[in-house]
mmCIF file of C-alpha atoms in Angstrom:
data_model
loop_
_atom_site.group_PDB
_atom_site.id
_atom_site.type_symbol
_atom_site.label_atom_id
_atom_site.label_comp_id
_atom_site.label_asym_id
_atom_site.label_seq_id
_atom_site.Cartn_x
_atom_site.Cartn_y
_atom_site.Cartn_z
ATOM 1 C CA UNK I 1 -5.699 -23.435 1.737
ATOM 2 C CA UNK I 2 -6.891 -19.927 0.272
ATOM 3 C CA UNK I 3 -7.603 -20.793 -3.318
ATOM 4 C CA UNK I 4 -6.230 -17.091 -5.407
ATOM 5 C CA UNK I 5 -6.438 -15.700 -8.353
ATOM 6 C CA UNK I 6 -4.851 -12.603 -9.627
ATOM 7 C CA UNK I 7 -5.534 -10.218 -12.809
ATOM 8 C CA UNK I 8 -3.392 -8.044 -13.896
ATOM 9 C CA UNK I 9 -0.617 -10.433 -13.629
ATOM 10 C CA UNK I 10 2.481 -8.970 -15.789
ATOM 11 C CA UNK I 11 2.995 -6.007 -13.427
ATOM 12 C CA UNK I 12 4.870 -5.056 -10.626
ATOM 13 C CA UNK I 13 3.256 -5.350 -8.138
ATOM 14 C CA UNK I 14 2.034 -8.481 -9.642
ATOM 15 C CA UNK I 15 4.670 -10.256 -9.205
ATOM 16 C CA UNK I 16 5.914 -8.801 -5.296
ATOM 17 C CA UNK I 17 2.745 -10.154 -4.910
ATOM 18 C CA UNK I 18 3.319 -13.486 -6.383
ATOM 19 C CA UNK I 19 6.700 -13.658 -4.546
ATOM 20 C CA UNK I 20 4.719 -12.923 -1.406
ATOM 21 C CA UNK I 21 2.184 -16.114 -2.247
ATOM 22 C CA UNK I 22 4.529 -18.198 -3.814
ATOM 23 C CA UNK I 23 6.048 -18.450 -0.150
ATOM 24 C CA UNK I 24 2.725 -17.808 1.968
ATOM 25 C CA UNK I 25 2.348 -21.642 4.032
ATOM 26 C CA UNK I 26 -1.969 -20.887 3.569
ATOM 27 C CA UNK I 27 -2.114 -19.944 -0.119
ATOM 28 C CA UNK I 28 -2.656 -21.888 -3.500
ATOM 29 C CA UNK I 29 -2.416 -19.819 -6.579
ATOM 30 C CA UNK I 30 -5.039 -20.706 -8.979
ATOM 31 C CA UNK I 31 -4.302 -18.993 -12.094
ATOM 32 C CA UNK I 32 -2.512 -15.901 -12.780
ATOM 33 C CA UNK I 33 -4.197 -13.889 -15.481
ATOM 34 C CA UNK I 34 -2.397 -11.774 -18.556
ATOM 35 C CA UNK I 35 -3.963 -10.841 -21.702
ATOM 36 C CA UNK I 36 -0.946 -10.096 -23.259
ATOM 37 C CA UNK I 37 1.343 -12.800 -21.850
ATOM 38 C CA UNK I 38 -1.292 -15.861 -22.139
ATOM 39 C CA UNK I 39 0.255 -19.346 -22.300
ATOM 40 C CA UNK I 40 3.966 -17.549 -21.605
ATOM 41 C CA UNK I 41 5.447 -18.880 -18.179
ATOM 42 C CA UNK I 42 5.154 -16.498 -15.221
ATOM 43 C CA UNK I 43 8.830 -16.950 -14.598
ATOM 44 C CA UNK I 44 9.579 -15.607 -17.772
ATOM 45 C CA UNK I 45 8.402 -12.113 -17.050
ATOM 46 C CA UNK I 46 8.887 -11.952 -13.426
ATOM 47 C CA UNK I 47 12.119 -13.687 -13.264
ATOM 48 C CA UNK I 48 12.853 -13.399 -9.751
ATOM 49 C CA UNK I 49 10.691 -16.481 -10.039
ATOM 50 C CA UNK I 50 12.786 -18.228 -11.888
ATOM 51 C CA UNK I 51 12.708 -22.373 -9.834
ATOM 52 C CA UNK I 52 10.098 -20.863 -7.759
ATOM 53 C CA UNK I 53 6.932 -21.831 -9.711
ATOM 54 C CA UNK I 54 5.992 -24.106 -12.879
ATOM 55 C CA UNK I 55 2.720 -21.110 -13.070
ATOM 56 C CA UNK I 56 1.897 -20.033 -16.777
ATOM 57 C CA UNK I 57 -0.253 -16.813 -17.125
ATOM 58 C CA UNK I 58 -3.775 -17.600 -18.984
ATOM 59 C CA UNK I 59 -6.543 -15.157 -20.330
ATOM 60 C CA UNK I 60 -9.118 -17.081 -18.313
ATOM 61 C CA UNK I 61 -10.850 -15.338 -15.041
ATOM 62 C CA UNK I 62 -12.318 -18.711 -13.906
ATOM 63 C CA UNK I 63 -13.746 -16.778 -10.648
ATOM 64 C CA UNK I 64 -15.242 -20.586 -9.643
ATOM 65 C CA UNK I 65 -11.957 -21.979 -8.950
ATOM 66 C CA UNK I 66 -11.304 -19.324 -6.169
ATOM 67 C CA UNK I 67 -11.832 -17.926 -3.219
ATOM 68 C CA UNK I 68 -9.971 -14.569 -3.295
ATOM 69 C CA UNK I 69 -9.466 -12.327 -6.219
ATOM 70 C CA UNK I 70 -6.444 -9.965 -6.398
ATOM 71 C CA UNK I 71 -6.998 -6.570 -8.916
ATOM 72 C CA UNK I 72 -3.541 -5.604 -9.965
ATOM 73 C CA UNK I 73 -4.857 -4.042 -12.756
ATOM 74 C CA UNK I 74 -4.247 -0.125 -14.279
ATOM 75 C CA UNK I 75 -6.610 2.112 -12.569
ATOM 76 C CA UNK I 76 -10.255 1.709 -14.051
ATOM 77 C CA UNK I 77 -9.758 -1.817 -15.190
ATOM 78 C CA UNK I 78 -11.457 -3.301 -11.989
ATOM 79 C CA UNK I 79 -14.249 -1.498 -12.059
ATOM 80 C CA UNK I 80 -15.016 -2.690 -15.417
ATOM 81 C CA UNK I 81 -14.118 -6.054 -14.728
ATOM 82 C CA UNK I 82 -16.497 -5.606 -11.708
ATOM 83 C CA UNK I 83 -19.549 -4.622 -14.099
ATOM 84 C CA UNK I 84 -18.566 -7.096 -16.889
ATOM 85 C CA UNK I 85 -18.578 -10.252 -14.888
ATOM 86 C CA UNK I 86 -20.553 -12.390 -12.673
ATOM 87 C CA UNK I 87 -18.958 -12.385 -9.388
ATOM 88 C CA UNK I 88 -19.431 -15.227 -6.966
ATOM 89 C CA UNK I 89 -21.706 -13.890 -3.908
ATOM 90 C CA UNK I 90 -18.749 -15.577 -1.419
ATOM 91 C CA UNK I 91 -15.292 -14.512 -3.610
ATOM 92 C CA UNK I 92 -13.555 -12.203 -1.307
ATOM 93 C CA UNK I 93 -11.247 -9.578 -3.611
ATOM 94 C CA UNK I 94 -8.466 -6.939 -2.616
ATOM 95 C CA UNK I 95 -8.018 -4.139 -5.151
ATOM 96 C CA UNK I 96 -4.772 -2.861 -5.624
ATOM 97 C CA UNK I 97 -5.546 0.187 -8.090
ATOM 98 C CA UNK I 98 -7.755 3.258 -7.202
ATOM 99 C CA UNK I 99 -11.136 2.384 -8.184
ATOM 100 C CA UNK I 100 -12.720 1.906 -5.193
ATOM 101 C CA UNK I 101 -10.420 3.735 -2.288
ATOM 102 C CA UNK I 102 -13.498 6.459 -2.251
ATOM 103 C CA UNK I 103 -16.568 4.962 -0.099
ATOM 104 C CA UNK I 104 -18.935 6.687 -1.358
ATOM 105 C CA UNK I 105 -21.694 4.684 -1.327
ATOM 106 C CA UNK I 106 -21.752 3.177 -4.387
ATOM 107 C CA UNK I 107 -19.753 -0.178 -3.657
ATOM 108 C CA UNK I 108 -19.073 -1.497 -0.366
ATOM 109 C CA UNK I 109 -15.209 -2.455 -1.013
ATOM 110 C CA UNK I 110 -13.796 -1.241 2.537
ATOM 111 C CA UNK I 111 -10.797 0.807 2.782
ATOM 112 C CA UNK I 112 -8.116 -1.292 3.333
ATOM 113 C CA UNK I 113 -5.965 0.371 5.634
ATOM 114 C CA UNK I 114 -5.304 -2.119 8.774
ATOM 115 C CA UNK I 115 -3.490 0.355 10.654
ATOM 116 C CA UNK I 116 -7.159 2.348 10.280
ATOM 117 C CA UNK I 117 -9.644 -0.163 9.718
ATOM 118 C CA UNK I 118 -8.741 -3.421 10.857
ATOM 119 C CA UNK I 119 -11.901 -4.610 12.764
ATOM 120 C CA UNK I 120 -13.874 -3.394 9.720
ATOM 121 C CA UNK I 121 -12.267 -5.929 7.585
ATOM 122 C CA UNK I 122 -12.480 -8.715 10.310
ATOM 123 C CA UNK I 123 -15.576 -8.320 10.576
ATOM 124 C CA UNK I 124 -17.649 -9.341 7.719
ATOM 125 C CA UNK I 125 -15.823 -7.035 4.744
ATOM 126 C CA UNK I 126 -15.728 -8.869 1.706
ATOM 127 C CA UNK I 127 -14.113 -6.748 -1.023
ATOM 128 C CA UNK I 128 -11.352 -4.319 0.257
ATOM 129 C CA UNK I 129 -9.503 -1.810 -1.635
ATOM 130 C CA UNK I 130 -5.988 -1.452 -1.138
ATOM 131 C CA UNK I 131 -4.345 1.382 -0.093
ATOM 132 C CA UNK I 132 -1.991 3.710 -2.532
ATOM 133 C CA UNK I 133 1.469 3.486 -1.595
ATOM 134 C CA UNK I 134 2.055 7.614 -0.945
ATOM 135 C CA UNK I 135 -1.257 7.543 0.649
ATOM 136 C CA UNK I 136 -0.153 4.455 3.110
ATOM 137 C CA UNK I 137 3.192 6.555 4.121
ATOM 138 C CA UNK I 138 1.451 9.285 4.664
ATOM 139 C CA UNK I 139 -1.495 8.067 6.874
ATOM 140 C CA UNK I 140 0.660 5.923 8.980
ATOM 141 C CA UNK I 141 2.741 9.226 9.639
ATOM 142 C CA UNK I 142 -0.501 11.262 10.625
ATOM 143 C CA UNK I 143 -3.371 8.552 12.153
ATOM 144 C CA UNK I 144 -2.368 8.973 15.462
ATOM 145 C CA UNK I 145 -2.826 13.230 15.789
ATOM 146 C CA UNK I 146 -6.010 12.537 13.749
ATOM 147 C CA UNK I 147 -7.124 9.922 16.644
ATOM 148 C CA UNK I 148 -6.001 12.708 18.979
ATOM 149 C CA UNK I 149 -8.010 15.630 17.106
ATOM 150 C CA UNK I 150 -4.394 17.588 17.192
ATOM 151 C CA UNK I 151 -4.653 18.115 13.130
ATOM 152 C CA UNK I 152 -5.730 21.855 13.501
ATOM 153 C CA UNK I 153 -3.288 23.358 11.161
ATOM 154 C CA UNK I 154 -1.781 23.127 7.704
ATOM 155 C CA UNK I 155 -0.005 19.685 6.861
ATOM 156 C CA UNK I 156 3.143 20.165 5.067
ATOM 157 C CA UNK I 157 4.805 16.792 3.192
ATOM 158 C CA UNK I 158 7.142 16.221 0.994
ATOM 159 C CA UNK I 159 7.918 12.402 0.148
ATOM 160 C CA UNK I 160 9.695 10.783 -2.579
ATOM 161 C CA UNK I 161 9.299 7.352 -4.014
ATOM 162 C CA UNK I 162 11.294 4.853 -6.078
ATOM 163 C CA UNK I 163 10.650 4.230 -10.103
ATOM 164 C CA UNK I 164 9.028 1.157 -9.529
ATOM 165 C CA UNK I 165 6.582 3.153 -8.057
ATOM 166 C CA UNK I 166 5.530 3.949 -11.956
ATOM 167 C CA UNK I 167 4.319 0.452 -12.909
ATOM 168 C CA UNK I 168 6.113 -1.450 -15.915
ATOM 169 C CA UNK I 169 5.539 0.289 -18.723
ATOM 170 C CA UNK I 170 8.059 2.703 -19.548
ATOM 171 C CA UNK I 171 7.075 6.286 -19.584
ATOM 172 C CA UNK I 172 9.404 9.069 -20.718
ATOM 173 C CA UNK I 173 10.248 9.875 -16.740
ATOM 174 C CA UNK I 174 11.018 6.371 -15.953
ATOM 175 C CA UNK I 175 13.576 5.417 -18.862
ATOM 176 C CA UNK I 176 16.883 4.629 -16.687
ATOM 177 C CA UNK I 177 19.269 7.574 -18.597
ATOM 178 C CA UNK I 178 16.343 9.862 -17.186
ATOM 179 C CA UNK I 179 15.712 8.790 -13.843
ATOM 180 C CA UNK I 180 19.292 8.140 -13.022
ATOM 181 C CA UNK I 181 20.728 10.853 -10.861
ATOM 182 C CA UNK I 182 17.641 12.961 -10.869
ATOM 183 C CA UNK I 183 15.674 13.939 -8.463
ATOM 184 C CA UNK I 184 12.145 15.728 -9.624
ATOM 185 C CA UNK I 185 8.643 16.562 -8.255
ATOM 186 C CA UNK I 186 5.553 15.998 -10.105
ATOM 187 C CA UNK I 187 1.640 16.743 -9.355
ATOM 188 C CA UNK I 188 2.067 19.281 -6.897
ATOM 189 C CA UNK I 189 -0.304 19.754 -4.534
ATOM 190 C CA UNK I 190 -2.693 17.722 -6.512
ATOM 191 C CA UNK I 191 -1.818 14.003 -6.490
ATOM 192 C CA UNK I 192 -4.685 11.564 -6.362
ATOM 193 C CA UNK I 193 -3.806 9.713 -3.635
ATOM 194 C CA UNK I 194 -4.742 13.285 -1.181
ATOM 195 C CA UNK I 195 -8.535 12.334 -1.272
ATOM 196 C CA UNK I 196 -8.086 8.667 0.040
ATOM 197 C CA UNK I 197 -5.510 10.528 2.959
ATOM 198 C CA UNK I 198 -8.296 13.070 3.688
ATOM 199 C CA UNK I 199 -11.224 10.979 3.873
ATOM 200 C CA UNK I 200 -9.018 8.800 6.339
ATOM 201 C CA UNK I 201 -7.921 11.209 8.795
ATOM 202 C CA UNK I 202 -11.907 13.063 8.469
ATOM 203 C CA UNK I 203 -13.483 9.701 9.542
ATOM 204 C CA UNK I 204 -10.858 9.465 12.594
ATOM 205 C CA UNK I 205 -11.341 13.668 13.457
ATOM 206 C CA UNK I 206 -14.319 15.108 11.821
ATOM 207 C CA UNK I 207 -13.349 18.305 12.234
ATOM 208 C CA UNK I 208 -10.011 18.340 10.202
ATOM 209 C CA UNK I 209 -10.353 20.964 7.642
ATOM 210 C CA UNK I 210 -6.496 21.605 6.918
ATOM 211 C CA UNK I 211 -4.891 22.070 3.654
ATOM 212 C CA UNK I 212 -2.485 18.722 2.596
ATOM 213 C CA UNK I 213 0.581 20.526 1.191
ATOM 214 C CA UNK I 214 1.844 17.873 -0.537
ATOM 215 C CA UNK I 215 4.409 17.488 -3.096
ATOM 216 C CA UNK I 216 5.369 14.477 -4.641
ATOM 217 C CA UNK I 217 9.476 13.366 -5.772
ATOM 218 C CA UNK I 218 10.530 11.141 -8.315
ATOM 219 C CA UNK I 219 13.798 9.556 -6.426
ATOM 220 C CA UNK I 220 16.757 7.788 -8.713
ATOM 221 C CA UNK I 221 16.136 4.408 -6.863
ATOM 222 C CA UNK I 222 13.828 1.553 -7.238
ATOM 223 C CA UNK I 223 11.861 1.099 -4.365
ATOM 224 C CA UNK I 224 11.134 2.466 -1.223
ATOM 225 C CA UNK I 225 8.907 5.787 -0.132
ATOM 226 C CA UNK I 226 10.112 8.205 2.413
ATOM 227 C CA UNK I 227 7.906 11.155 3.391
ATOM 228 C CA UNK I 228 8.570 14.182 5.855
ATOM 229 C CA UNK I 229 5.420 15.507 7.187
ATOM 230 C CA UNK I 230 5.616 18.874 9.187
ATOM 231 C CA UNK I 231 2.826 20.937 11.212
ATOM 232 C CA UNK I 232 2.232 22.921 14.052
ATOM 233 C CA UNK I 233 1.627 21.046 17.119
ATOM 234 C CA UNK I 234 1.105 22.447 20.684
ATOM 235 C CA UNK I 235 1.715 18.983 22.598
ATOM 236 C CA UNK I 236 5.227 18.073 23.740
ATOM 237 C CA UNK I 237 7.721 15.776 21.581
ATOM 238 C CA UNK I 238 7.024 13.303 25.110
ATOM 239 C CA UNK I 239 3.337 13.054 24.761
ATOM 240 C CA UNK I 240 2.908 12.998 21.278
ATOM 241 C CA UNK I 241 5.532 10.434 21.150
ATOM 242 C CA UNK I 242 3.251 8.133 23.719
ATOM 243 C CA UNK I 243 0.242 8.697 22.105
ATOM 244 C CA UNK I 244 2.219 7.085 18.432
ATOM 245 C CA UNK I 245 3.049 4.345 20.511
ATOM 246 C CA UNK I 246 -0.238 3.862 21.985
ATOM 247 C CA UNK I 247 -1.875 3.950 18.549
ATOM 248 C CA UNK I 248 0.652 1.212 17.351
ATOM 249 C CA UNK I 249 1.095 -1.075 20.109
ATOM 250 C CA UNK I 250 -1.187 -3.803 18.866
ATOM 251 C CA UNK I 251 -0.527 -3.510 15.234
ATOM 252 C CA UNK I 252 2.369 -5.657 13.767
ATOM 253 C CA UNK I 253 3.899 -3.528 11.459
ATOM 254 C CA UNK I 254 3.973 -0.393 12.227
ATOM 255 C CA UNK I 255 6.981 0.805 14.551
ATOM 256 C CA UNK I 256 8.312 4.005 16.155
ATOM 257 C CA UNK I 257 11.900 4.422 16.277
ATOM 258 C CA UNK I 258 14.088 6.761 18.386
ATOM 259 C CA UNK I 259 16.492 6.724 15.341
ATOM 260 C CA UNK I 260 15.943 8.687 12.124
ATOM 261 C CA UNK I 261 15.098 5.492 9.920
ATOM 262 C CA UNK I 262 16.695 5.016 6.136
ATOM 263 C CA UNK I 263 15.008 3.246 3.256
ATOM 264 C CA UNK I 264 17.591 0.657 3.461
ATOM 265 C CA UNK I 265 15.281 -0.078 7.292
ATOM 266 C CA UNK I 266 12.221 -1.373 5.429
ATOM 267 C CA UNK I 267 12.838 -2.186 1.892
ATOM 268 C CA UNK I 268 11.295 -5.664 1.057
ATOM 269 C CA UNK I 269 9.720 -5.505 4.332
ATOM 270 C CA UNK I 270 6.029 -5.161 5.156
ATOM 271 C CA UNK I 271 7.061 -2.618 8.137
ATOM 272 C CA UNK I 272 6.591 1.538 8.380
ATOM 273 C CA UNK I 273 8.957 3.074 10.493
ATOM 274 C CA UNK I 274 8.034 6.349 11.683
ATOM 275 C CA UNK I 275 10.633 9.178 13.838
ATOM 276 C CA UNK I 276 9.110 11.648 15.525
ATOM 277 C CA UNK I 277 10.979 15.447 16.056
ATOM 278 C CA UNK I 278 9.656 18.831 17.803
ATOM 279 C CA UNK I 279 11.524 22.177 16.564
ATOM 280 C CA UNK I 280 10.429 25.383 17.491
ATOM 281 C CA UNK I 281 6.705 24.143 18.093
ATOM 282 C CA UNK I 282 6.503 22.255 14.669
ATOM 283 C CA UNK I 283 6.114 18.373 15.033
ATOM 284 C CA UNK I 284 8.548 16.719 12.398
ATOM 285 C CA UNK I 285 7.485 12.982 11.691
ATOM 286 C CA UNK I 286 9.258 10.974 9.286
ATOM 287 C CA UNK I 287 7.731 7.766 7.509
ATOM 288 C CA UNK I 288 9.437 5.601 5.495
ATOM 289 C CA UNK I 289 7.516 2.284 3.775
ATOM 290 C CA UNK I 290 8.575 0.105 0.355
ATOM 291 C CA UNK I 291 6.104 1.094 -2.082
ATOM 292 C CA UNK I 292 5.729 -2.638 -3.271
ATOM 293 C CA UNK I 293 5.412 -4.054 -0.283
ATOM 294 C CA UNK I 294 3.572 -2.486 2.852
ATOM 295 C CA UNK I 295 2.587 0.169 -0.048
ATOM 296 C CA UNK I 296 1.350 -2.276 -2.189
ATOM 297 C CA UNK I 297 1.530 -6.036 -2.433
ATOM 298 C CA UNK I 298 2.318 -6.838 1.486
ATOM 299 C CA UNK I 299 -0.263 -4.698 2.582
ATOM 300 C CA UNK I 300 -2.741 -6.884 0.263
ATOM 301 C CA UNK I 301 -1.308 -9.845 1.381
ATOM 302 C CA UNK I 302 -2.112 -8.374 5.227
ATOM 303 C CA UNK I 303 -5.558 -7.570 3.943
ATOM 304 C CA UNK I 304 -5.706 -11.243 2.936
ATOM 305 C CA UNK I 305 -4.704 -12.821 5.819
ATOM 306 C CA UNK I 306 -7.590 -10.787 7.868
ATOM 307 C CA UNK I 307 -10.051 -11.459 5.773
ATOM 308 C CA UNK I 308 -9.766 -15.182 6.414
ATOM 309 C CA UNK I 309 -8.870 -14.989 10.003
ATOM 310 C CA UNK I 310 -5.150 -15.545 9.932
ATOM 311 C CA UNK I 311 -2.311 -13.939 12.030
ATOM 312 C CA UNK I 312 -1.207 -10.507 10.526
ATOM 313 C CA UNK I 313 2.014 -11.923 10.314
ATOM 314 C CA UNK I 314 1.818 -14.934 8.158
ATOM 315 C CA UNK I 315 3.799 -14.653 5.140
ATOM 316 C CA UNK I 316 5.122 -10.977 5.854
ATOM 317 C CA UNK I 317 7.733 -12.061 7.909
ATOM 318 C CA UNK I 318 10.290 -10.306 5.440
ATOM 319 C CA UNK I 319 14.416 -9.405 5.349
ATOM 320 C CA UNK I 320 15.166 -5.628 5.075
ATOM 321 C CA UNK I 321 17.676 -6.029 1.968
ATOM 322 C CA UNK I 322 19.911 -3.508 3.825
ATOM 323 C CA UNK I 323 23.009 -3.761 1.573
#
């Protein structure tokens, strides 16, 4: 059994993740750590849980008892917890926030895309930094021109995600009487999750120079990410299709559909669904993910289960809630 901890535990995509272990057949959840809900029962904040686990959060980081370490924490937390603790030379960890998405040389947490860098993680990678959930949508939706070297003009996307998207605490743009039937953008063409997307597609085709036009949505929904990418693309809607499903054929989550896909296709599911359209010589791909899940917590949980040499699959064989 993989022997977990997690920190950060009050959030969610704490507790997706939890969910996700909770019913994993290789895991044992150590400890689950929260400052501010130490000695509380898990099921008490995330109570989805509720009969699913006897687990009571604790302000201990016991990194001894484990053998993987999940960051769930606000962005810059993990890097501090990095520098103000001993870490065990054989813990493997998986960082859900942004500290370390950037490989610059400083760390060597590998970018934990699968659908990008799967052998890198199999092979040897012991600290991997997870994904952001825009940045995962968008990726998927783009990796395969990249591979190609067909991304030789501007990139146009617009994608909008569910509130949950926004982490727990309430912000004045998440309150329900706000976000509910509203739709509105935010960080325009200047999100953070554009330099994880264009070091990604650079290290695939070195010679991608294009501007990202990307503008983010705020959607009145919980969960669930759907982004419509658009560019100029001289190949035909028949190639470019093949050379998707080349790119995808021997990755397990990752599908291209003839069929414009909904949210409703992949929420609670671990799976990016991806349509490909050709209009008047622009390529229209649309990519649609849950943001907790393969944006988040599932794709950690697939980042787990190749670090220790198990089947993609295990434990991410999820129900689309489609109704």
């Amino acid at each position: 059994m993989i022997k977990t901890g997690i920190i950060g535990g009050a959030g969610y995509t704490a507790g997706e993740l939890l969910r996700l272990l909770i019913n994993h057949p290789d895991v044992e959840i150590k400890w689950v750590n929260s400052a501010s809900n130490a000695g509380n029962a898990v099921a008490d904040v995330h109570q989805g849980l509720i009969g699913e686990t006897d687990l009571r959060f604790t302000s201990e980081t016991p990194l001894d008892e484990i053998d993987l370490l999940f960051c769930c924490t606000p962005h810059g937390d993990t890097r501090k917890f990095m520098e103000s603790h001993e870490i065990p030379e054989d813990l493997r960890i998986v960082d859900l926030s942004t500290d370390y998405r950037i490989e610059d040389g400083t760390h060597d947490f590998v970018y934990g895309l699968p659908e990008l860098n799967r052998k890198r993680i199999v092979r040897g990678a012991k600290h991997v930094a997870n994904p952001g959930c825009f940045a995962t949508a968008i990726q998927l939706a783009l990796l395969p021109l990249a591979k190609n070297l067909l991304l030789n003009s501007d990139i146009h996307v617009t994608a909008i995600t569910g509130s949950t998207g926004a982490g727990v605490k309430p912000s004045a743009t998440s309150h329900f009487s706000w976000r509910n039937n509203n739709v509105s953008i935010y960080k325009p063409f200047t999100h953070q999750h554009l330099a994880e997307i264009r070091q990604s597609l650079s290290s695939l085709q070195s010679s991608f120079n294009a501007d990202i036009n990307f503008i983010p949505m705020r959607g009145c929904f919980a969960r669930g990410i759907m982004a419509v990418v658009y560019l100029d693309c001289p190949v035909s809607l028949e190639e470019v299709r093949k050379l998707y499903e080349d790119y995808y054929s021997d990755h397990n989550f990752t599908f291209v559909t003839d069929k414009a896909p909904d949210l409703k296709d992949v929420v609670n599911t671990n799976k990016c669904i991806i349509h490909l359209d050709k209009i008047d010589g622009k390529l229209l791909i649309t990519s649609v993910i849950d943001n907790l899940v393969k944006g988040a917590s599932g794709q950690a949980v697939h980042n787990m289960n190749l670090l220790f040499g198990l089947h993609e699959r295990v434990g991410l064989q999820l129900k689309p809630s489609a109704f």
